Amino acid sequence: MSRIVLAYSGGLDTSVLLKKLILEGHEVIAMTADLGESDASTALQTASASGNPASELEAVRAKALALGAYDAVVIDARDRLVNDHVWPALQANALYQGVYPLSAALSRPLISALLVETAKRFSADTVAHGCTGKGNDQVRIELAVRALDPTLQVRAPLRETPLSRPDAMAFAAAHGVPIAHTAAKPYSIDANLWGRSIEAGVLEDPWNEPPEDAYAWTASPQTRPQAADEIVLTFAAGVPGFGALGTTLNAIDGIAALNVLAGKHGIGRIDIVEDRVIGVKSREVYEAPAASVLIAAHKALERLVLTRDELRFKATCDQKYAELAYDGLWMSPLRNALDAFNASFARRMTGEVRVRLHQGAVTVTGVRSAFALYDEALATYGAGDAFDHHAADGFIRLYGLPLDRIARLKAPVAAG
Ligand code: ARG
């Protein structure tokens, strides 16, 4: 018998898992993380929202206890998600394969940290999760657990014995695990404040356009408002502020409000064939309205403030950062080093970015900063030009010297 902390969502799979581990004779503590899914998903659904998030999570906790969990805890990890994962990723403009803002990926190492902390609190020797053997999340969760406490055992029962939907239903019926009486969910969904991912079902054929019912946070082209919204986002030392959306918004509510506003305009729909860590390609659909807007705004501010060399070099590092987050190496020394690298720019990442939200697109319409390297006197083609045009002549002559030399060689160098 072990004492096991299980990452528990309250859904069918992890409920069946909880029961199975209990039947194996273990003491199971159900750990549920609040990562802001309920806050973020008020987008478009406010009217039908089933109640306040706290009571939903309390119901998840009660369900675990009713199933026979030794104990059940709900941990509000929204601040940690935002401060320790989302803002560092924003400062890295983190987009996997150029498009996916890594919402699920960023949350996994945090879930691992919560599992490890809960294991310590309950003197458990094992942590468990409901990932299958096919996805990225098993890699992310387990690498992070090992980085935090290599003495803990990790179990992935759905990898040990894959569980089909009908098997799960049959087991649930036989063992008193409540089955939600909603129609069979056509997709596999994961969501937190930074985005929502939708996979499986009809999406598995990349030729199929995602049906509208795949989306919950973003409006369809038919229902997007005719009129644009324009807002000014502020950045202070690399961290966005949301005063334009409400004077007293904290970061959590600010991201949620931006999800609602940008989602209303249909911004942040992402549809890609992506490369998983384990080597297969998969078709993934995401909704990340706030992430899409904030990354666009952050990049615009960087272009105004950072030097050309900083921008070129940082773009390479940013791509590496996204790959580390995606590949489960969040807890690696390289990611820590890149955070320090990004922090070195943050002092100057203060300013304002005006964005227009309209018909599925975010457009940066203005940017300004006290740290801007942009100098209108140097850039202008109009009156007041302070640029030394004559200096350009000498510059080009020296800059082109190697080309000049090659062209004058007696022995011609093969072109190209
Ligand atoms: N493909 C995305 C990723 O690897 C989404 C994963 C969503 N996870 C899930 N269990 N549905 O980050």
Short mmCIF file of C-alpha atoms and ligand atoms in Angstrom, two decimals:
data_model
loop_
_atom_site.label_atom_id
_atom_site.label_comp_id
_atom_site.label_asym_id
_atom_site.label_seq_id
_atom_site.Cartn_x
_atom_site.Cartn_y
_atom_site.Cartn_z
CA MET A 1 0.00 0.00 0.00
CA SER A 2 1.21 3.47 -0.84
CA ARG A 3 -0.04 6.89 -0.16
CA ILE A 4 -0.60 8.53 -3.54
CA VAL A 5 -1.34 12.11 -4.57
CA LEU A 6 -3.41 12.05 -7.76
CA ALA A 7 -3.78 15.02 -10.09
CA TYR A 8 -7.57 15.10 -10.15
CA SER A 9 -9.84 17.07 -12.49
CA GLY A 10 -13.15 15.56 -11.45
CA GLY A 11 -13.77 14.23 -14.97
CA LEU A 12 -14.58 10.63 -15.86
CA ASP A 13 -11.02 9.43 -16.45
CA THR A 14 -9.44 10.73 -13.28
CA SER A 15 -12.50 9.68 -11.25
CA VAL A 16 -12.17 6.11 -12.56
CA LEU A 17 -8.47 6.33 -11.81
CA LEU A 18 -9.10 7.50 -8.27
CA LYS A 19 -11.44 4.56 -7.67
CA LYS A 20 -9.02 2.05 -9.22
CA LEU A 21 -6.13 3.21 -7.05
CA ILE A 22 -8.36 3.01 -3.97
CA LEU A 23 -9.42 -0.53 -4.94
CA GLU A 24 -5.74 -1.45 -5.29
CA GLY A 25 -5.55 -0.62 -1.60
CA HIS A 26 -3.85 2.76 -1.67
CA GLU A 27 -4.58 5.88 0.30
CA VAL A 28 -5.29 8.42 -2.40
CA ILE A 29 -5.24 12.18 -1.97
CA ALA A 30 -7.01 13.97 -4.83
CA MET A 31 -5.25 17.23 -5.77
CA THR A 32 -7.13 19.70 -7.94
CA ALA A 33 -5.50 22.89 -9.20
CA ASP A 34 -7.46 26.04 -9.93
CA LEU A 35 -5.70 27.47 -12.98
CA GLY A 36 -8.38 29.99 -13.84
CA GLU A 37 -10.30 27.91 -16.34
CA SER A 38 -13.60 29.10 -14.91
CA ASP A 39 -12.48 32.73 -14.88
CA ALA A 40 -11.23 32.57 -18.45
CA SER A 41 -14.17 30.66 -19.86
CA THR A 42 -16.74 33.21 -18.83
CA ALA A 43 -16.07 34.46 -22.36
CA LEU A 44 -19.26 34.32 -24.42
CA GLN A 45 -20.86 32.09 -21.83
CA THR A 46 -21.51 34.45 -18.98
CA ALA A 47 -25.23 33.94 -19.17
CA SER A 48 -25.01 30.17 -19.02
CA ALA A 49 -22.18 29.98 -16.50
CA SER A 50 -23.11 27.36 -13.98
CA GLY A 51 -22.14 29.32 -10.92
CA ASN A 52 -19.05 30.63 -9.27
CA PRO A 53 -15.78 28.82 -9.84
CA ALA A 54 -15.17 28.21 -6.16
CA SER A 55 -18.33 26.16 -5.82
CA GLU A 56 -17.50 24.15 -8.96
CA LEU A 57 -14.14 23.23 -7.50
CA GLU A 58 -15.73 22.51 -4.14
CA ALA A 59 -17.99 20.04 -5.98
CA VAL A 60 -14.91 18.37 -7.48
CA ARG A 61 -13.42 18.02 -4.01
CA ALA A 62 -16.65 16.60 -2.62
CA LYS A 63 -16.83 14.11 -5.48
CA ALA A 64 -13.35 12.82 -4.69
CA LEU A 65 -14.22 12.38 -1.03
CA ALA A 66 -17.46 10.63 -1.95
CA LEU A 67 -15.48 8.21 -4.11
CA GLY A 68 -13.40 7.30 -1.08
CA ALA A 69 -10.37 9.54 -1.35
CA TYR A 70 -8.25 9.63 1.81
CA ASP A 71 -8.36 13.40 1.43
CA ALA A 72 -8.97 15.95 -1.31
CA VAL A 73 -7.46 19.38 -1.77
CA VAL A 74 -8.18 22.24 -4.16
CA ILE A 75 -5.29 24.62 -4.62
CA ASP A 76 -5.73 28.09 -6.07
CA ALA A 77 -2.63 28.29 -8.27
CA ARG A 78 -3.75 31.14 -10.51
CA ASP A 79 -1.25 33.67 -9.17
CA ARG A 80 1.61 31.23 -9.57
CA LEU A 81 0.47 30.35 -13.09
CA VAL A 82 0.46 34.00 -14.08
CA ASN A 83 3.56 35.24 -12.26
CA ASP A 84 5.87 32.24 -12.57
CA HIS A 85 4.81 30.80 -15.91
CA VAL A 86 2.70 33.11 -18.07
CA TRP A 87 4.64 36.37 -17.64
CA PRO A 88 8.04 34.72 -18.20
CA ALA A 89 6.59 33.07 -21.32
CA LEU A 90 5.20 36.40 -22.50
CA GLN A 91 8.62 38.01 -22.05
CA ALA A 92 9.93 35.24 -24.31
CA ASN A 93 7.07 35.81 -26.80
CA ALA A 94 6.70 32.06 -26.42
CA LEU A 95 4.90 30.45 -29.36
CA TYR A 96 5.58 26.81 -30.17
CA GLN A 97 6.21 26.29 -33.86
CA GLY A 98 5.48 29.97 -34.26
CA VAL A 99 1.81 29.84 -33.29
CA TYR A 100 0.82 27.96 -30.11
CA PRO A 101 1.08 30.09 -26.93
CA LEU A 102 1.74 26.96 -24.83
CA SER A 103 -1.23 27.27 -22.48
CA ALA A 104 -1.36 23.58 -21.55
CA ALA A 105 2.41 23.23 -21.61
CA LEU A 106 2.97 26.09 -19.16
CA SER A 107 0.53 24.64 -16.64
CA ARG A 108 2.05 21.16 -16.39
CA PRO A 109 5.21 21.95 -14.44
CA LEU A 110 3.04 23.95 -12.03
CA ILE A 111 0.74 20.96 -11.55
CA SER A 112 3.87 18.89 -10.88
CA ALA A 113 5.04 21.36 -8.25
CA LEU A 114 1.63 21.17 -6.57
CA LEU A 115 1.75 17.36 -6.65
CA VAL A 116 5.21 17.38 -5.06
CA GLU A 117 4.18 19.91 -2.40
CA THR A 118 1.02 17.98 -1.61
CA ALA A 119 3.00 14.73 -1.39
CA LYS A 120 5.30 16.36 1.18
CA ARG A 121 2.34 17.68 3.14
CA PHE A 122 0.70 14.25 3.35
CA SER A 123 3.95 12.23 3.53
CA ALA A 124 3.00 10.44 0.33
CA ASP A 125 5.63 8.43 -1.54
CA THR A 126 3.91 8.46 -4.94
CA VAL A 127 2.24 10.92 -7.28
CA ALA A 128 -0.07 9.91 -10.12
CA HIS A 129 -1.61 11.52 -13.17
CA GLY A 130 -4.19 10.59 -15.78
CA CYS A 131 -2.11 11.13 -18.92
CA THR A 132 -1.94 8.45 -21.56
CA GLY A 133 1.27 7.28 -23.20
CA LYS A 134 0.69 9.30 -26.33
CA GLY A 135 0.79 12.91 -25.31
CA ASN A 136 3.15 15.63 -24.20
CA ASP A 137 1.67 16.09 -20.76
CA GLN A 138 3.04 12.83 -19.32
CA VAL A 139 6.53 13.99 -20.31
CA ARG A 140 6.08 17.46 -18.85
CA ILE A 141 4.56 16.30 -15.59
CA GLU A 142 7.07 13.56 -14.95
CA LEU A 143 10.19 15.51 -15.91
CA ALA A 144 9.12 18.31 -13.59
CA VAL A 145 8.42 15.89 -10.73
CA ARG A 146 11.85 14.36 -11.19
CA ALA A 147 13.48 17.77 -11.25
CA LEU A 148 11.73 18.72 -8.01
CA ASP A 149 11.96 15.45 -6.08
CA PRO A 150 13.66 12.50 -7.74
CA THR A 151 12.80 10.24 -4.78
CA LEU A 152 9.06 10.32 -5.52
CA GLN A 153 7.49 7.45 -7.43
CA VAL A 154 5.33 8.45 -10.38
CA ARG A 155 2.42 6.40 -11.62
CA ALA A 156 0.51 6.82 -14.86
CA PRO A 157 -2.20 4.15 -14.62
CA LEU A 158 -3.74 5.04 -17.99
CA ARG A 159 -0.37 4.33 -19.56
CA GLU A 160 -0.04 1.05 -17.66
CA THR A 161 -3.51 -0.02 -18.83
CA PRO A 162 -5.11 2.13 -21.51
CA LEU A 163 -8.76 2.79 -20.76
CA SER A 164 -11.24 3.09 -23.60
CA ARG A 165 -14.31 5.29 -23.25
CA PRO A 166 -16.70 2.30 -23.03
CA ASP A 167 -14.44 0.59 -20.46
CA ALA A 168 -14.38 3.75 -18.39
CA MET A 169 -18.17 4.02 -18.54
CA ALA A 170 -18.63 0.37 -17.60
CA PHE A 171 -16.18 0.64 -14.71
CA ALA A 172 -17.88 3.82 -13.53
CA ALA A 173 -21.33 2.22 -13.63
CA ALA A 174 -20.09 -0.83 -11.73
CA HIS A 175 -18.33 1.16 -9.01
CA GLY A 176 -20.64 4.07 -8.36
CA VAL A 177 -18.55 6.68 -10.15
CA PRO A 178 -21.01 9.38 -11.26
CA ILE A 179 -21.19 9.88 -15.01
CA ALA A 180 -22.17 13.34 -16.22
CA HIS A 181 -25.47 13.05 -18.09
CA THR A 182 -24.35 15.36 -20.84
CA ALA A 183 -23.98 14.05 -24.37
CA ALA A 184 -20.67 12.31 -24.95
CA LYS A 185 -18.07 15.05 -25.26
CA PRO A 186 -16.84 15.11 -28.82
CA TYR A 187 -13.43 16.63 -27.93
CA SER A 188 -10.63 16.43 -25.42
CA ILE A 189 -10.34 19.84 -23.79
CA ASP A 190 -7.76 21.46 -21.57
CA ALA A 191 -8.06 25.05 -20.42
CA ASN A 192 -6.56 27.63 -18.14
CA LEU A 193 -6.29 31.42 -18.11
CA TRP A 194 -3.75 31.46 -20.96
CA GLY A 195 -5.77 29.40 -23.41
CA ARG A 196 -7.95 26.48 -24.29
CA SER A 197 -6.90 23.46 -26.35
CA ILE A 198 -9.27 21.25 -28.27
CA GLU A 199 -8.28 17.91 -29.74
CA ALA A 200 -9.63 14.56 -30.99
CA GLY A 201 -12.97 13.67 -32.58
CA VAL A 202 -13.53 15.08 -36.06
CA LEU A 203 -10.42 17.24 -35.63
CA GLU A 204 -8.22 14.18 -36.10
CA ASP A 205 -8.59 14.58 -39.87
CA PRO A 206 -6.61 17.74 -40.70
CA TRP A 207 -8.77 18.19 -43.80
CA ASN A 208 -11.82 18.81 -41.62
CA GLU A 209 -12.35 22.43 -40.74
CA PRO A 210 -13.00 22.74 -36.99
CA PRO A 211 -16.75 22.85 -36.43
CA GLU A 212 -18.03 25.90 -34.54
CA ASP A 213 -18.84 23.70 -31.54
CA ALA A 214 -15.12 23.20 -30.98
CA TYR A 215 -14.88 26.83 -29.90
CA ALA A 216 -16.11 28.22 -26.61
CA TRP A 217 -14.13 31.43 -26.06
CA THR A 218 -14.10 32.98 -29.52
CA ALA A 219 -16.99 34.25 -31.61
CA SER A 220 -17.70 32.84 -35.05
CA PRO A 221 -17.22 35.08 -38.09
CA GLN A 222 -21.02 35.45 -38.25
CA THR A 223 -21.40 36.82 -34.72
CA ARG A 224 -18.38 39.13 -34.40
CA PRO A 225 -19.26 42.78 -33.85
CA GLN A 226 -19.17 45.13 -36.83
CA ALA A 227 -17.42 47.79 -34.77
CA ALA A 228 -13.83 47.44 -33.60
CA ASP A 229 -12.63 47.89 -30.04
CA GLU A 230 -9.45 49.83 -29.49
CA ILE A 231 -7.62 49.66 -26.17
CA VAL A 232 -4.28 50.79 -24.78
CA LEU A 233 -2.29 48.12 -22.97
CA THR A 234 0.41 49.28 -20.60
CA PHE A 235 3.63 47.47 -19.84
CA ALA A 236 5.67 48.11 -16.71
CA ALA A 237 9.03 46.34 -16.60
CA GLY A 238 7.74 43.67 -18.99
CA VAL A 239 4.49 43.03 -17.13
CA PRO A 240 1.22 44.07 -18.75
CA GLY A 241 -1.38 46.18 -17.02
CA PHE A 242 -5.08 46.18 -17.79
CA GLY A 243 -6.24 49.62 -16.72
CA ALA A 244 -7.99 50.05 -20.06
CA LEU A 245 -10.32 47.18 -19.18
CA GLY A 246 -11.13 48.26 -15.65
CA THR A 247 -9.24 50.39 -13.19
CA THR A 248 -8.93 47.81 -10.44
CA LEU A 249 -8.19 44.66 -12.41
CA ASN A 250 -5.48 42.40 -11.09
CA ALA A 251 -3.54 40.22 -13.51
CA ILE A 252 -5.92 37.26 -13.27
CA ASP A 253 -9.04 39.33 -13.88
CA GLY A 254 -7.21 41.36 -16.51
CA ILE A 255 -6.30 38.29 -18.56
CA ALA A 256 -9.83 36.97 -18.14
CA ALA A 257 -11.34 40.29 -19.24
CA LEU A 258 -9.03 40.43 -22.25
CA ASN A 259 -10.04 36.87 -23.15
CA VAL A 260 -13.65 38.01 -23.13
CA LEU A 261 -13.08 41.18 -25.14
CA ALA A 262 -10.73 39.69 -27.76
CA GLY A 263 -12.77 36.49 -27.85
CA LYS A 264 -15.85 38.50 -28.75
CA HIS A 265 -13.97 39.64 -31.86
CA GLY A 266 -12.94 36.08 -32.69
CA ILE A 267 -9.26 36.69 -31.98
CA GLY A 268 -6.92 33.86 -31.04
CA ARG A 269 -8.22 30.89 -32.99
CA ILE A 270 -5.27 28.67 -33.85
CA ASP A 271 -5.45 25.52 -35.94
CA ILE A 272 -2.26 23.57 -36.57
CA VAL A 273 -0.67 20.23 -37.23
CA GLU A 274 1.91 20.19 -34.47
CA ASP A 275 4.89 18.01 -33.59
CA ARG A 276 4.55 16.26 -30.26
CA VAL A 277 7.53 15.41 -28.05
CA ILE A 278 6.98 11.69 -28.54
CA GLY A 279 7.41 12.06 -32.29
CA VAL A 280 3.90 11.97 -33.73
CA LYS A 281 2.19 14.83 -35.48
CA SER A 282 -1.21 15.80 -34.16
CA ARG A 283 -3.93 18.21 -35.19
CA GLU A 284 -4.50 20.79 -32.50
CA VAL A 285 -6.98 23.60 -32.20
CA TYR A 286 -6.57 26.37 -29.66
CA GLU A 287 -8.31 29.47 -28.45
CA ALA A 288 -6.02 32.01 -26.86
CA PRO A 289 -7.49 35.49 -27.25
CA ALA A 290 -5.61 37.27 -24.45
CA ALA A 291 -2.33 35.51 -25.21
CA SER A 292 -2.57 36.45 -28.88
CA VAL A 293 -3.17 40.11 -28.08
CA LEU A 294 -0.52 40.35 -25.37
CA ILE A 295 2.20 38.64 -27.38
CA ALA A 296 1.49 40.90 -30.37
CA ALA A 297 1.65 43.96 -28.12
CA HIS A 298 4.80 42.80 -26.33
CA LYS A 299 6.58 42.18 -29.62
CA ALA A 300 5.63 45.64 -30.86
CA LEU A 301 7.07 47.23 -27.72
CA GLU A 302 10.27 45.20 -28.11
CA ARG A 303 10.68 46.42 -31.69
CA LEU A 304 10.50 49.99 -30.45
CA VAL A 305 12.82 49.59 -27.49
CA LEU A 306 15.43 46.91 -28.16
CA THR A 307 18.47 47.25 -30.40
CA ARG A 308 18.63 45.43 -33.72
CA ASP A 309 21.17 42.97 -32.30
CA GLU A 310 19.08 42.34 -29.21
CA LEU A 311 16.03 41.63 -31.37
CA ARG A 312 17.87 39.28 -33.70
CA PHE A 313 19.54 37.32 -30.94
CA LYS A 314 16.45 37.26 -28.72
CA ALA A 315 14.31 35.82 -31.53
CA THR A 316 16.55 32.75 -31.57
CA CYS A 317 16.40 32.45 -27.78
CA ASP A 318 12.62 32.95 -27.81
CA GLN A 319 12.19 30.00 -30.12
CA LYS A 320 14.38 27.86 -27.87
CA TYR A 321 12.34 28.99 -24.87
CA ALA A 322 9.09 27.84 -26.48
CA GLU A 323 10.66 24.50 -27.35
CA LEU A 324 11.87 23.95 -23.79
CA ALA A 325 8.40 24.71 -22.43
CA TYR A 326 6.75 22.47 -24.97
CA ASP A 327 9.23 19.62 -24.61
CA GLY A 328 8.85 19.29 -20.83
CA LEU A 329 12.15 20.99 -19.96
CA TRP A 330 10.64 23.90 -18.03
CA MET A 331 12.65 22.96 -14.95
CA SER A 332 15.93 22.88 -16.86
CA PRO A 333 18.90 25.15 -16.13
CA LEU A 334 18.72 26.52 -19.67
CA ARG A 335 15.17 27.77 -19.15
CA ASN A 336 16.29 29.45 -15.92
CA ALA A 337 19.18 31.05 -17.78
CA LEU A 338 16.87 32.30 -20.52
CA ASP A 339 14.60 33.81 -17.86
CA ALA A 340 17.58 35.74 -16.54
CA PHE A 341 18.40 36.80 -20.11
CA ASN A 342 14.84 38.02 -20.66
CA ALA A 343 14.80 39.76 -17.28
CA SER A 344 17.78 41.80 -18.41
CA PHE A 345 15.55 43.53 -20.96
CA ALA A 346 12.58 43.94 -18.68
CA ARG A 347 13.64 47.25 -17.13
CA ARG A 348 13.19 48.91 -20.52
CA MET A 349 10.00 47.06 -21.40
CA THR A 350 7.84 49.87 -20.11
CA GLY A 351 5.44 51.71 -22.33
CA GLU A 352 2.06 51.68 -24.00
CA VAL A 353 0.70 49.73 -26.93
CA ARG A 354 -2.58 50.57 -28.61
CA VAL A 355 -4.33 47.60 -30.21
CA ARG A 356 -7.39 47.34 -32.38
CA LEU A 357 -9.50 44.21 -32.04
CA HIS A 358 -11.70 43.50 -35.02
CA GLN A 359 -12.98 40.56 -37.06
CA GLY A 360 -10.54 37.95 -35.83
CA ALA A 361 -7.47 40.16 -36.01
CA VAL A 362 -5.41 42.08 -33.51
CA THR A 363 -3.66 45.07 -35.05
CA VAL A 364 -1.13 47.18 -33.22
CA THR A 365 -2.07 50.77 -34.06
CA GLY A 366 0.39 52.63 -31.88
CA VAL A 367 3.32 52.17 -29.55
CA ARG A 368 5.30 54.51 -27.30
CA SER A 369 7.87 54.26 -24.55
CA ALA A 370 10.28 56.44 -22.61
CA PHE A 371 12.89 53.83 -23.58
CA ALA A 372 12.17 53.98 -27.32
CA LEU A 373 15.27 53.83 -29.49
CA TYR A 374 13.13 55.12 -32.31
CA ASP A 375 14.03 58.74 -32.97
CA GLU A 376 11.76 60.64 -35.29
CA ALA A 377 14.47 63.23 -36.05
CA LEU A 378 16.65 60.43 -37.42
CA ALA A 379 13.84 58.62 -39.22
CA THR A 380 11.95 61.46 -40.81
CA TYR A 381 11.85 62.21 -44.51
CA GLY A 382 10.32 65.57 -43.67
CA ALA A 383 11.66 68.81 -42.22
CA GLY A 384 13.86 68.53 -39.13
CA ASP A 385 15.88 65.63 -40.47
CA ALA A 386 18.91 65.16 -38.18
CA PHE A 387 20.41 62.21 -40.01
CA ASP A 388 23.88 62.74 -41.54
CA HIS A 389 23.31 61.66 -45.13
CA HIS A 390 26.98 62.16 -46.10
CA ALA A 391 28.09 59.64 -43.47
CA ALA A 392 26.15 56.97 -45.34
CA ASP A 393 28.47 57.28 -48.31
CA GLY A 394 31.58 56.30 -46.35
CA PHE A 395 29.68 53.62 -44.53
CA ILE A 396 28.61 51.92 -47.73
CA ARG A 397 32.13 52.11 -49.19
CA LEU A 398 33.66 50.34 -46.18
CA TYR A 399 30.75 47.95 -45.69
CA GLY A 400 31.04 46.87 -49.34
CA LEU A 401 34.83 46.49 -49.39
CA PRO A 402 34.84 42.67 -49.51
CA LEU A 403 32.40 42.65 -52.43
CA ASP A 404 34.50 45.29 -54.17
CA ARG A 405 37.67 43.21 -53.72
CA ILE A 406 36.05 40.04 -55.02
CA ALA A 407 34.72 41.82 -58.10
CA ARG A 408 38.22 43.11 -58.92
CA LEU A 409 40.03 39.76 -58.52
CA LYS A 410 41.94 38.64 -61.58
CA ALA A 411 40.75 35.05 -61.12
CA PRO A 412 36.95 35.22 -61.25
CA VAL A 413 35.18 33.69 -58.27
CA ALA A 414 32.28 31.46 -59.26
CA ALA A 415 29.11 33.46 -58.85
CA GLY A 416 26.64 32.35 -56.20
N1 ARG B 1 -1.08 19.83 -27.77
C1 ARG B 1 -1.15 20.69 -26.65
C2 ARG B 1 0.12 20.58 -25.85
O1 ARG B 1 0.78 19.59 -25.92
C3 ARG B 1 -2.40 20.51 -25.84
C4 ARG B 1 -2.39 19.45 -24.82
C5 ARG B 1 -3.70 19.39 -24.13
N2 ARG B 1 -3.72 18.40 -23.11
C6 ARG B 1 -4.76 17.62 -22.90
N3 ARG B 1 -4.62 16.71 -21.97
N4 ARG B 1 -5.87 17.70 -23.58
O2 ARG B 1 0.48 21.49 -25.16
#
